[in-house]
Amino acid sequence: MTTSHHHDQFRSLPITYDDIVQAHERVRDQAHHTPVLTSETANRISGAELFFKCENFQRMGAFKFRGAYNALSQFTPEQKRQGVVAFSSGNHAQAIALSARELGMRAVIIMPEDAPAVKIAATRAYGGEVVLYNRYTESREVLGQAYANEQGLTLIPPYDHPHVMAGQGPAAKELFEEVGALDYLCVPLGGGGLLSGCALVAKTLSPACHVIGVEPAAGNDGQRSLASGSIVHIETPNTIANGAQTQHLGQFTFPVIQACVDSILTVSDQELVDTMQFFASRMKIIVEPTGCLGAAVALGKQLDLRGKKVGVILSGGNIDLRRLASYFSE
Ligand SMILES: *Cc1c(COP(=O)(O)O)cnc(C)c1O
C-alpha cells in the first residue's frame, strides 16, 4: 500500500486525504471501529474475495454518525452554545441528534409529520427536538433557514458539506488498514457524502482500486451526472432505498466523485431485497435496503469480479422489522 503519496490532482478538491485523517482522529473515541465480515458463500457466489465493512453496526445504525460528529465537533464555542439544526426523516436526523447530545449541544431536527413514528421516536430518544412540518404545504429548507436565522442555530446538511464528507472517509480508511489494497470498492450512493470520502481514501491508499458508486435504478442521477460532466437533477425516485432518494449530487461531493470514482452502477429494488435476504439468512445480519446497494453489485452479475479482492461498504441497518418481514413474504 502506498500511504505516502498525496496526489497532486486531488489537492484542489473540497476535501483532502489529510482532512480525512484528522476526522478519523477527531471521531475515534466516539465512533465504533466497525468489524469487517467475510463469507465463504458470498465468495462462492461472486468468485471474488469479498470484505464487508459493517457500518450497520455503527452507532445509531449507520455511517452517518461519523460525518455528523466530525462536523459538530468543529463548531466554534459560540456555535456550540447555540446548537444545530438539520432536516431529515432518516439516518442523518439520528446522527445529528446523537452527536449533539454527546457534545452537549441543542439539536433541532425538522421532520415531515408523516415520517414513520419509530424514526421520530428514535430521534427524540437521542435528545433531538423534533419539529414536524407538512411536506405538501411547507418547505423544509425555508423552515430550516428560519430556525438558523432566528435562533442562531447552524444548519448541517446530510452530505454536501466538507466536514460531513471528510467524516465519512474513515469508514473506508479502516477497511484498507485492515485488509490492505483492493481491486474494487463498492459504495452506496445517495448525495455522495459517503462515496466522496471513501473514494478519496481508496485513490490515496490503494491507487489501482476501481471505485464503484451504486445507486437505485429508479434514480440514476449520479450515473448521468458523471457521464455528462454536470449535476443532473431528478424528481424524488420511488425506491425502497430511502437513504438514497436524493434528487441530485452536491456541489462539494460532485468534483470529488468526478476525480476519484471510476463508475456508477444501478441496481433494482428486487436486487436489494434479494441482497437483504442473503445477509439475513446466510450472514445473520440486518442491512437496510440502501445499505445493500454496493453489495448487490458485488453479489450480482454486472461486474466480472472473479479472482478479485473487493471491499463493500454496508452503510446502515436501520429498518423496521415488520417492514423487513414484509419484503420476505412475497
Ligand atoms: C445516507 C445514506 C446513504 C447515502 O449516503 P450519501 O452520503 O447521501 O451518498 C447510504 N446508506 C445509508 C444507510 C444512508 O443512511
XYZ file of N, CA and C and ligand atoms in Angstrom, residues 62-64 91 158-159 168 188-195 243-244 246 288 290-291 315-316, ligand 1:
84
model
N -25.787 3.512 11.412
C -25.334 3.859 10.065
C -24.077 4.724 10.134
N -23.330 4.749 9.007
C -22.090 5.536 8.930
C -22.317 7.010 9.214
N -23.547 7.500 9.104
C -23.796 8.946 9.188
C -23.363 9.566 10.509
N -31.526 8.645 8.604
C -30.377 8.417 9.469
C -29.630 9.700 9.842
N -27.084 16.847 5.068
C -26.746 15.420 5.206
C -25.515 14.968 4.424
N -25.173 15.653 3.334
C -23.993 15.181 2.586
C -23.134 16.294 2.009
N -16.966 10.855 6.728
C -17.380 9.520 6.264
C -16.177 8.702 5.788
N -22.500 2.463 -1.514
C -23.836 3.039 -1.758
C -23.743 4.538 -2.042
N -24.630 5.004 -2.924
C -24.616 6.418 -3.313
C -26.004 7.047 -3.213
N -26.085 8.122 -2.418
C -27.261 8.979 -2.404
C -26.834 10.334 -2.930
N -26.478 11.241 -1.993
C -25.967 12.546 -2.401
C -24.461 12.576 -2.561
N -23.788 11.509 -2.104
C -22.367 11.364 -2.377
C -21.419 11.726 -1.239
N -21.932 11.932 -0.033
C -21.043 12.195 1.101
C -20.178 10.985 1.414
N -20.819 9.824 1.492
C -20.092 8.588 1.784
C -19.135 8.244 0.645
N -19.636 8.308 -0.582
C -18.819 7.920 -1.744
C -17.620 8.841 -1.906
N -32.562 5.868 1.914
C -31.400 6.711 2.205
C -30.751 7.256 0.933
N -31.246 6.814 -0.217
C -30.664 7.262 -1.497
C -31.732 7.891 -2.388
N -32.220 10.838 -3.062
C -31.772 12.210 -3.276
C -32.074 12.627 -4.713
N -30.133 -2.486 5.912
C -31.298 -1.822 5.330
C -31.150 -1.770 3.798
N -30.927 0.578 1.498
C -29.876 1.458 0.990
C -28.496 0.902 1.299
N -28.385 0.251 2.448
C -27.103 -0.319 2.857
C -26.649 -1.453 1.972
N -23.722 0.270 4.450
C -23.766 1.614 5.033
C -24.699 1.774 6.221
N -25.695 0.874 6.367
C -26.586 1.037 7.511
C -27.516 -0.140 7.702
C -27.493 8.485 3.797
C -27.258 7.075 3.495
C -26.647 6.665 2.283
C -26.245 7.637 1.200
O -25.224 8.484 1.654
P -24.823 9.804 0.839
O -23.706 10.384 1.607
O -26.031 10.701 0.795
O -24.444 9.364 -0.533
C -26.400 5.311 2.089
N -26.768 4.392 3.008
C -27.370 4.729 4.167
C -27.734 3.662 5.126
C -27.632 6.091 4.461
O -28.225 6.423 5.612
